[in-house]
Structures are given as C-alpha cells and as structure tokens.
Amino acid sequence: MAADVSSRRWVVWLLLTMALCLSCAEAGRGQVPVKRRLEVQRHLRRLNKRAVRSIKFGENKVASQKRTPPLSQLWHQHGRCPKNTIPIRRTKRKDVLKASSIRKYGRKKHKSIPNPLSVDPDLLSESGHQHAIGYVEGDTYYGAKATINVWEPKIQQANEFSLSQLWILGGSFGEDLNSIEAGWQVSPDLYGDNNTRLFTYWTSDSYQATGCYNLLCSGFIQISSEIAMGATIYPISRYGGSQYDISILVWKDPREGHWWMQFGNDYVLGYWPSFLFSYLADSASMIEWGGEVVNSEPDGEHTSTAMGSGHFPGEGFGKASYFRNIQIVDDSNKLRTPTGVGTFTEQSSCYDVQIGNGGQWGHYFYYGGPGRNSNCP
C-alpha cells in the first residue's frame, strides 16, 4: 500500500511538472521579455499624457466620405478638443514594439536626406532611401511653402514608407545636418496602417541621436487644438478623378528665431524652438520639395512601393502627383518665388521629376513613379 501511494505521488508530481513545463512553454511563445516590456510601458507613459478628453473612432475612410471637406482629418467627425488643449494621437504598445529598439522608435535612418550635390553614384542609394525632388541652394532662406497633391501610394513592405514633404536644411550633409520637415506620408511600420497622414520631423545631427516624427519626443511645440500630428488626411486624390492638396508653410520668426508651421490658410500648428538647432538657429542654406521612399530591395529586386500617385510625371494632372506654388521666405520675412530651381532623383527609371512654371500654379513640378518596372528591375 505504501509503495502504491508513493508511486501515485510520483506520477502526480511528474504530471504536475510536465503541466508546468508545458504552461511555461506556451506562455513564453510570442511574449516580450520583461525588461523590454517595462521599458515600453515607461516610454508609453512619457508619450501618452493624461487626456482631458479621449476621442475614439475607427479610421474607416469609406464610411467617412460623406460631407468630408478638403483639409479635413477623420477624427473631426467624432469630436473636437476643448479650448486650451491640443490633440495627440495615442501611441500604442504594438507601435513601439515594431521598432528594433525604443531609442529608434519614431526616427528616420541616418543619411536618409536627398543630397543633390553628391556626385558619387555609390553614395546615392546606400541608405535605401530614394527621392524625386526640386531644390534651391546657394542663398540664405528663412522658410518655404508648397501646395502638395495628396495621394495614398501603395507600400510593398511594412518596413518601407512613401512620403511627400518639404525640407528646410542647414549645415553640411555630414554628421551635423539640421533639418525641419513637414508633409504627408504612408508608413505602416510607424502607424500600423496604410492611411495618408500629416507629419513633421526634425533633427540637428543628421538623424543620429536627435529628433523624431511628430510629438514622439521633445522638440516640436504644438499650439493648435484643431489639427493632430500623425492623423489621417482625407479625402485623397484618385487617378483620373478628383484631386486634393494641402498647403504647408514653415517660416522663421525674425524676433524669437523659432521655426513656425502653418497648415492650410487657417491653422498655425506650432513651432520648433531655435535652441534645438545649430545652423538653423540662424538660417537655412537649402530648401527641398518632393517625394521619398524606402527601397528595402525585397527578394533582391527594387521595391514596388510607389511615390506620389505611383505614376510618372509625364502623365500630368489627375494622374501624376504634383507640388505647386513652391515658394521660399526671404530675409525680409516675405514669400517669393524661388530662382534657379534644380531637380534631383537617384534613379529616374524608378521615380522621376519634371519642373514647370507659369499661370496660377507659379513654380511647380510633377514627380513620382511606381518603383519596380521593366526599366527599374
């Protein structure tokens, strides 16, 4: 009897041990290490401040087409922020976990800036970023403006993005580059979907240790309660159909030296304090307008991630994406048309740019392309 009880106890202990091991193995699958989980929680607490009001909604664009005016953000249909508050897109745990590290979350890769002055073909695409831009350089600039055609380009890989923006640049293209950026982008890795979203970016050391998108770090100070950084822009343009665009102005306050951003004609969104920068504390030395994509070369081929509308500039209005009424701010704090506008693209068979001038559009250009095609393998 004693032996039988002992044997039973041994079997029960063995079964319990096996169950515990199985439970541990099952629980461990897909789990985030405790240290990283705690780091993510602390980071989310820093990003997601206590809300005065929380506006929850599904960003279903098909259901939101009725009576949606241009320059609208989808969250407006579900409420507004109270006076003296600002809208902040809530960052989710899964968003942060997609990044290779918390430090890299919400940041561009080093050397992603388009350098039209480079003549070394080996350096043009080494970062995996490709561009089709118009630019001016050789003077001092205190801001820039553009009206940008809004599309929803197709993204092949989740770790790639497609954007259209303006760049305010100071310094060299080495380790000390200062950059202020604003426009629209589609970035599944950053936002978790393929929606077209308003964004900003800044760096004072060529994307190494400073700067971030939107409000994901200290830097840009938002004052507007109407427009949310990182929120979906809608409606968007359709090939051969209705066309929509947004206007963005960035200018330097001559008194305080801060760089301010305006969206459309009515919304001053906020500013980048001058102390963030070295070169841009004074002025910019180059202005760029145009598109950028990440080419991760999936399967050893050029990506099919689209830029702009995904069609080449030669197709023209309603089919190719455009920048129109591009302007710079001069040292008297006035907008004027740029002179000596150049163009640049690393591979015109993948993404191209064609500039024009005249009429109500002033200085303009069409840009973009499909990425991989028979001439861009």
Coordinates of N, CA and C in Angstrom, one line a residue, residues 23-187:
S23 N 3.0 24.7 -19.6 CA 2.4 26.0 -19.4 C 3.4 27.1 -19.6
C24 N 4.6 26.9 -19.0 CA 5.7 27.9 -19.2 C 6.1 28.0 -20.7
A25 N 6.1 26.9 -21.4 CA 6.5 26.9 -22.8 C 5.4 27.6 -23.6
E26 N 4.2 27.4 -23.3 CA 3.1 28.0 -24.0 C 3.1 29.5 -23.7
A27 N 3.3 29.9 -22.4 CA 3.2 31.3 -22.0 C 4.4 32.0 -22.6
G28 N 5.5 31.4 -22.9 CA 6.7 32.0 -23.4 C 6.6 32.4 -24.8
R29 N 5.7 31.7 -25.6 CA 5.6 31.9 -27.0 C 5.0 33.3 -27.3
G30 N 5.7 34.1 -28.1 CA 5.3 35.4 -28.5 C 5.3 36.4 -27.4
Q31 N 5.8 36.1 -26.2 CA 5.9 37.1 -25.2 C 7.1 38.0 -25.3
V32 N 6.9 39.2 -24.8 CA 8.0 40.2 -24.9 C 8.8 40.0 -23.6
P33 N 10.1 40.1 -23.6 CA 11.0 40.0 -22.4 C 10.5 41.0 -21.4
V34 N 10.6 40.7 -20.1 CA 10.1 41.6 -19.1 C 10.8 42.9 -19.1
K35 N 12.1 42.9 -19.3 CA 12.8 44.2 -19.3 C 12.4 45.1 -20.4
R36 N 12.2 44.5 -21.6 CA 11.7 45.3 -22.8 C 10.3 45.8 -22.5
R37 N 9.4 44.9 -21.9 CA 8.1 45.3 -21.7 C 8.0 46.5 -20.7
L38 N 8.8 46.5 -19.7 CA 8.8 47.6 -18.7 C 9.3 48.9 -19.4
E39 N 10.3 48.7 -20.3 CA 10.8 49.9 -21.0 C 9.8 50.5 -21.9
V40 N 9.0 49.6 -22.5 CA 7.9 50.1 -23.4 C 6.9 50.8 -22.6
Q41 N 6.5 50.2 -21.4 CA 5.5 50.9 -20.6 C 5.9 52.2 -20.1
R42 N 7.2 52.4 -19.7 CA 7.7 53.7 -19.3 C 7.7 54.7 -20.4
H43 N 8.0 54.2 -21.6 CA 8.0 55.1 -22.8 C 6.6 55.5 -23.1
L44 N 5.7 54.6 -23.1 CA 4.3 55.0 -23.4 C 3.7 56.0 -22.4
R45 N 4.1 55.9 -21.1 CA 3.7 56.8 -20.1 C 4.2 58.2 -20.4
R46 N 5.4 58.3 -20.9 CA 6.0 59.6 -21.3 C 5.3 60.2 -22.5
L47 N 4.9 59.3 -23.5 CA 4.3 59.8 -24.7 C 2.8 60.1 -24.5
N48 N 2.1 59.3 -23.8 CA 0.6 59.4 -23.7 C 0.3 60.1 -22.4
K49 N 0.2 61.4 -22.4 CA -0.1 62.2 -21.2 C -1.6 62.0 -20.9
R50 N -1.9 62.3 -19.6 CA -3.3 62.2 -19.2 C -4.2 63.1 -20.0
A51 N -5.2 62.5 -20.6 CA -6.1 63.2 -21.5 C -7.2 63.9 -20.8
V52 N -7.6 65.1 -21.3 CA -8.7 65.8 -20.9 C -10.0 65.2 -21.5
R53 N -9.9 64.8 -22.8 CA -10.9 64.2 -23.5 C -10.3 63.1 -24.4
S54 N -10.9 62.0 -24.5 CA -10.4 60.9 -25.4 C -11.5 60.7 -26.5
I55 N -11.0 60.8 -27.7 CA -11.9 60.7 -28.9 C -11.5 59.4 -29.6
K56 N -12.4 58.4 -29.5 CA -12.1 57.1 -30.1 C -13.0 56.9 -31.3
F57 N -12.3 56.3 -32.4 CA -13.0 56.0 -33.6 C -12.2 55.1 -34.5
G58 N -12.9 54.4 -35.4 CA -12.2 53.6 -36.4 C -11.9 54.5 -37.6
E59 N -10.7 54.5 -38.1 CA -10.4 55.4 -39.2 C -10.8 54.7 -40.6
N60 N -12.1 54.5 -40.7 CA -12.7 53.9 -41.8 C -13.1 54.9 -42.9
K61 N -12.2 55.0 -43.9 CA -12.4 56.1 -44.8 C -13.6 56.0 -45.7
V62 N -14.0 54.7 -46.0 CA -15.1 54.5 -46.9 C -16.4 55.0 -46.2
A63 N -16.5 54.8 -44.9 CA -17.7 55.2 -44.2 C -17.7 56.7 -43.9
S64 N -16.6 57.3 -44.2 CA -16.4 58.8 -43.8 C -16.4 59.7 -45.0
Q65 N -16.8 59.2 -46.2 CA -16.7 60.0 -47.4 C -17.8 61.1 -47.4
K66 N -18.9 60.9 -46.8 CA -20.0 61.9 -47.0 C -19.6 63.2 -46.2
R67 N -19.8 64.3 -47.0 CA -19.6 65.7 -46.4 C -18.3 65.9 -45.8
T68 N -17.2 65.2 -46.3 CA -15.9 65.4 -45.8 C -15.2 66.4 -46.6
P69 N -14.9 67.7 -46.1 CA -14.3 68.7 -46.9 C -12.8 68.5 -47.0
P70 N -12.2 69.1 -48.0 CA -10.7 69.0 -48.1 C -10.1 69.6 -46.9
L71 N -8.8 69.2 -46.6 CA -8.1 69.7 -45.4 C -8.7 69.2 -44.1
S72 N -9.4 68.1 -44.2 CA -10.1 67.5 -43.0 C -9.3 66.4 -42.5
Q73 N -9.4 66.1 -41.2 CA -8.9 64.9 -40.5 C -10.0 64.1 -40.0
L74 N -10.0 62.8 -40.2 CA -11.1 62.0 -39.9 C -11.6 62.1 -38.4
W75 N -10.7 62.3 -37.5 CA -11.2 62.4 -36.1 C -12.1 63.6 -35.9
H76 N -12.1 64.6 -36.7 CA -13.0 65.7 -36.6 C -14.5 65.3 -36.6
Q77 N -14.8 64.2 -37.2 CA -16.2 63.7 -37.3 C -16.7 63.2 -36.0
H78 N -15.8 63.0 -35.1 CA -16.2 62.3 -33.8 C -16.0 63.2 -32.6
G79 N -15.6 64.5 -32.8 CA -15.4 65.4 -31.7 C -14.3 66.4 -32.0
R80 N -14.1 67.3 -31.0 CA -13.1 68.3 -31.1 C -12.4 68.4 -29.7
C81 N -11.2 68.9 -29.7 CA -10.6 69.1 -28.4 C -11.1 70.4 -27.7
P82 N -11.2 70.4 -26.4 CA -11.6 71.6 -25.7 C -10.6 72.7 -25.9
K83 N -11.0 73.9 -25.6 CA -10.1 75.1 -25.7 C -8.9 74.9 -24.8
N84 N -7.8 75.4 -25.2 CA -6.5 75.4 -24.4 C -6.0 73.9 -24.3
T85 N -6.4 73.0 -25.2 CA -5.8 71.7 -25.2 C -5.3 71.4 -26.6
I86 N -4.5 70.4 -26.8 CA -4.1 70.0 -28.1 C -4.4 68.5 -28.4
P87 N -4.6 68.2 -29.6 CA -4.9 66.8 -30.0 C -3.6 66.0 -30.1
I88 N -3.5 64.8 -29.5 CA -2.3 64.0 -29.6 C -2.7 62.6 -29.9
R89 N -2.2 62.1 -31.0 CA -2.5 60.7 -31.4 C -1.9 59.7 -30.4
R90 N -2.7 58.9 -29.8 CA -2.2 58.0 -28.8 C -1.3 56.9 -29.4
T91 N -0.2 56.7 -28.8 CA 0.8 55.7 -29.2 C 0.4 54.4 -28.5
K92 N 0.4 53.3 -29.3 CA 0.0 52.0 -28.7 C 1.3 51.1 -28.5
R93 N 1.1 50.2 -27.6 CA 2.2 49.3 -27.3 C 2.7 48.6 -28.5
K94 N 1.8 48.1 -29.4 CA 2.3 47.4 -30.5 C 3.1 48.3 -31.5
D95 N 2.8 49.6 -31.5 CA 3.5 50.5 -32.3 C 5.0 50.5 -31.9
V96 N 5.2 50.7 -30.6 CA 6.6 50.8 -30.1 C 7.4 49.4 -30.3
L97 N 6.7 48.3 -30.1 CA 7.3 47.0 -30.2 C 7.8 46.7 -31.7
K98 N 7.2 47.4 -32.7 CA 7.7 47.1 -34.0 C 9.1 47.6 -34.3
A99 N 9.5 48.6 -33.5 CA 10.8 49.2 -33.7 C 11.9 48.3 -33.1
S100 N 13.1 48.3 -33.7 CA 14.2 47.5 -33.3 C 14.6 47.8 -31.9
S101 N 14.4 49.1 -31.4 CA 14.7 49.5 -30.1 C 13.8 50.7 -29.8
I102 N 13.6 51.0 -28.5 CA 12.8 52.1 -28.1 C 13.5 53.4 -28.6
R103 N 14.8 53.5 -28.5 CA 15.5 54.7 -29.0 C 15.3 55.0 -30.4
K104 N 15.1 53.9 -31.3 CA 14.9 54.1 -32.7 C 13.4 54.3 -33.1
Y105 N 12.5 54.1 -32.1 CA 11.1 54.3 -32.5 C 10.8 55.8 -32.8
G106 N 10.1 55.9 -34.0 CA 9.7 57.3 -34.4 C 10.8 58.1 -35.0
R107 N 11.9 57.4 -35.5 CA 13.1 58.1 -36.0 C 13.4 57.6 -37.4
K108 N 13.9 58.5 -38.3 CA 14.4 58.1 -39.6 C 15.8 57.5 -39.5
K109 N 16.2 56.8 -40.5 CA 17.5 56.2 -40.5 C 18.5 57.3 -40.9
H110 N 19.7 57.1 -40.4 CA 20.8 58.1 -40.8 C 21.0 58.1 -42.3
K111 N 21.4 59.3 -42.8 CA 21.7 59.5 -44.2 C 20.5 59.3 -45.1
S112 N 19.3 59.6 -44.6 CA 18.1 59.5 -45.5 C 17.8 60.8 -46.3
I113 N 18.6 61.8 -46.1 CA 18.3 63.1 -46.7 C 18.7 63.0 -48.2
P114 N 18.0 63.6 -49.1 CA 18.4 63.7 -50.5 C 19.5 64.7 -50.7
N115 N 20.6 64.3 -51.3 CA 21.8 65.2 -51.5 C 22.0 65.4 -53.0
P116 N 21.4 66.4 -53.5 CA 21.6 66.6 -55.0 C 22.9 67.1 -55.4
L117 N 23.8 67.5 -54.4 CA 25.1 67.9 -54.7 C 26.1 66.8 -54.7
S118 N 25.7 65.6 -54.4 CA 26.6 64.5 -54.4 C 26.8 64.0 -55.8
V119 N 28.1 63.6 -56.2 CA 28.4 63.1 -57.5 C 28.9 61.7 -57.4
D120 N 28.9 61.1 -56.2 CA 29.3 59.7 -56.1 C 28.1 58.8 -56.2
P121 N 28.0 58.0 -57.3 CA 26.9 57.1 -57.5 C 26.7 56.1 -56.4
D122 N 27.9 55.7 -55.8 CA 27.8 54.6 -54.8 C 27.1 55.2 -53.5
L123 N 27.1 56.5 -53.3 CA 26.5 57.1 -52.1 C 25.1 57.4 -52.3
L124 N 24.6 57.4 -53.5 CA 23.2 57.9 -53.8 C 22.2 57.1 -53.1
S125 N 22.3 55.7 -53.2 CA 21.3 54.9 -52.7 C 21.7 54.0 -51.5
E126 N 22.8 54.4 -50.9 CA 23.4 53.5 -49.9 C 22.5 53.4 -48.7
S127 N 21.6 54.4 -48.4 CA 20.8 54.3 -47.2 C 19.5 53.6 -47.5
G128 N 19.2 53.2 -48.8 CA 17.9 52.6 -49.1 C 16.8 53.5 -49.3
H129 N 17.1 54.8 -49.2 CA 16.1 55.9 -49.4 C 16.3 56.5 -50.8
Q130 N 15.2 56.7 -51.5 CA 15.2 57.3 -52.9 C 14.3 58.4 -53.0
H131 N 14.6 59.4 -53.8 CA 13.9 60.7 -53.9 C 13.7 61.1 -55.3
A132 N 12.7 62.1 -55.4 CA 12.5 62.8 -56.6 C 12.1 64.2 -56.1
I133 N 13.0 65.2 -56.3 CA 12.8 66.5 -55.6 C 13.1 67.7 -56.5
G134 N 12.6 68.8 -56.2 CA 13.0 70.1 -56.6 C 13.8 70.8 -55.5
Y135 N 14.8 71.6 -55.8 CA 15.5 72.2 -54.7 C 16.1 73.6 -55.1
V136 N 16.5 74.4 -54.1 CA 17.2 75.6 -54.3 C 18.3 75.6 -53.3
E137 N 19.5 76.2 -53.6 CA 20.6 76.4 -52.7 C 21.5 77.5 -53.1
G138 N 22.4 77.9 -52.3 CA 23.3 79.0 -52.6 C 22.9 80.3 -52.1
D139 N 21.9 80.4 -51.2 CA 21.4 81.6 -50.6 C 21.1 81.4 -49.2
T140 N 20.6 82.4 -48.5 CA 20.1 82.1 -47.1 C 18.5 82.2 -47.2
Y141 N 17.9 81.2 -46.5 CA 16.5 81.0 -46.6 C 15.9 81.0 -45.2
Y142 N 14.7 81.6 -45.1 CA 14.1 81.7 -43.8 C 12.7 81.0 -43.8
G143 N 12.5 80.1 -44.7 CA 11.3 79.3 -44.7 C 10.9 78.9 -46.1
A144 N 9.8 78.1 -46.2 CA 9.4 77.6 -47.5 C 7.9 77.3 -47.5
K145 N 7.3 77.3 -48.6 CA 5.9 76.9 -48.7 C 5.6 76.1 -50.0
A146 N 4.6 75.3 -49.9 CA 4.2 74.5 -51.1 C 2.8 74.0 -50.9
T147 N 2.1 73.8 -52.0 CA 0.8 73.1 -52.0 C 1.1 71.7 -52.6
I148 N 0.7 70.7 -51.8 CA 1.1 69.3 -52.2 C -0.1 68.4 -52.5
N149 N -0.1 67.8 -53.6 CA -1.1 66.9 -54.0 C -1.1 65.7 -53.1
V150 N -2.3 65.3 -52.6 CA -2.4 64.2 -51.6 C -2.9 62.9 -52.2
W151 N -2.1 61.8 -52.1 CA -2.4 60.5 -52.5 C -2.2 59.5 -51.4
E152 N -2.5 58.2 -51.8 CA -2.3 57.1 -50.9 C -1.5 56.1 -51.6
P153 N -0.2 56.3 -51.7 CA 0.7 55.3 -52.5 C 0.7 53.9 -51.9
K154 N 0.9 52.9 -52.8 CA 0.9 51.5 -52.3 C 2.3 51.2 -51.7
I155 N 2.3 50.6 -50.6 CA 3.6 50.2 -49.9 C 3.7 48.7 -50.0
Q156 N 4.9 48.3 -50.5 CA 5.1 46.8 -50.7 C 5.4 46.1 -49.4
Q157 N 6.3 46.7 -48.6 CA 6.8 46.1 -47.3 C 6.4 47.0 -46.2
A158 N 6.1 46.3 -45.0 CA 5.7 47.1 -43.9 C 6.8 48.0 -43.3
N159 N 8.0 47.7 -43.6 CA 9.1 48.5 -43.1 C 9.5 49.6 -44.1
E160 N 8.8 49.8 -45.1 CA 9.0 50.8 -46.1 C 8.0 51.9 -45.9
F161 N 8.3 53.1 -46.4 CA 7.3 54.2 -46.4 C 7.4 55.0 -47.7
S162 N 6.4 55.8 -47.9 CA 6.4 56.8 -49.0 C 5.8 58.1 -48.5
L163 N 6.6 59.2 -48.8 CA 6.1 60.5 -48.3 C 6.4 61.6 -49.3
S164 N 5.7 62.7 -49.1 CA 5.9 63.9 -49.9 C 6.0 65.0 -48.9
Q165 N 7.0 65.9 -49.0 CA 7.3 66.8 -48.0 C 8.2 68.0 -48.5
L166 N 8.4 68.9 -47.6 CA 9.4 69.9 -47.8 C 10.5 69.8 -46.7
W167 N 11.7 70.1 -47.1 CA 12.8 70.1 -46.2 C 13.4 71.5 -46.0
I168 N 13.7 71.9 -44.8 CA 14.4 73.1 -44.5 C 15.7 72.7 -44.0
L169 N 16.8 73.0 -44.7 CA 18.1 72.4 -44.3 C 19.2 73.4 -44.0
G170 N 20.1 73.0 -43.1 CA 21.2 73.9 -42.7 C 22.4 73.0 -42.4
G171 N 23.6 73.4 -42.7 CA 24.8 72.6 -42.4 C 25.2 71.8 -43.6
S172 N 26.1 70.9 -43.4 CA 26.6 70.0 -44.4 C 25.8 68.7 -44.4
F173 N 26.1 67.8 -45.4 CA 25.4 66.6 -45.5 C 26.2 65.5 -44.7
G174 N 27.0 65.9 -43.8 CA 27.8 65.0 -42.9 C 27.0 64.7 -41.7
E175 N 27.7 64.9 -40.5 CA 27.2 64.5 -39.2 C 26.4 65.6 -38.5
D176 N 26.5 66.8 -39.1 CA 26.0 68.0 -38.4 C 24.7 68.6 -39.1
L177 N 24.1 67.9 -40.0 CA 23.0 68.4 -40.7 C 21.8 68.7 -39.8
N178 N 21.2 69.9 -40.0 CA 20.0 70.3 -39.4 C 18.9 70.2 -40.4
S179 N 17.7 69.7 -40.0 CA 16.6 69.5 -40.9 C 15.3 69.7 -40.2
I180 N 14.4 70.5 -40.8 CA 13.0 70.6 -40.4 C 12.2 70.1 -41.6
E181 N 11.2 69.2 -41.4 CA 10.5 68.5 -42.5 C 9.0 68.5 -42.1
A182 N 8.2 68.6 -43.2 CA 6.7 68.5 -43.0 C 6.0 68.1 -44.3
G183 N 5.0 67.3 -44.2 CA 4.3 66.9 -45.4 C 3.3 65.8 -45.0
W184 N 3.1 64.9 -46.0 CA 2.2 63.7 -45.7 C 3.0 62.4 -46.0
Q185 N 2.6 61.4 -45.3 CA 3.3 60.1 -45.5 C 2.4 58.9 -45.3
V186 N 2.8 57.8 -45.9 CA 2.1 56.5 -45.6 C 3.3 55.6 -45.0
S187 N 3.1 55.2 -43.8 CA 4.1 54.4 -43.1 C 3.5 53.3 -42.2

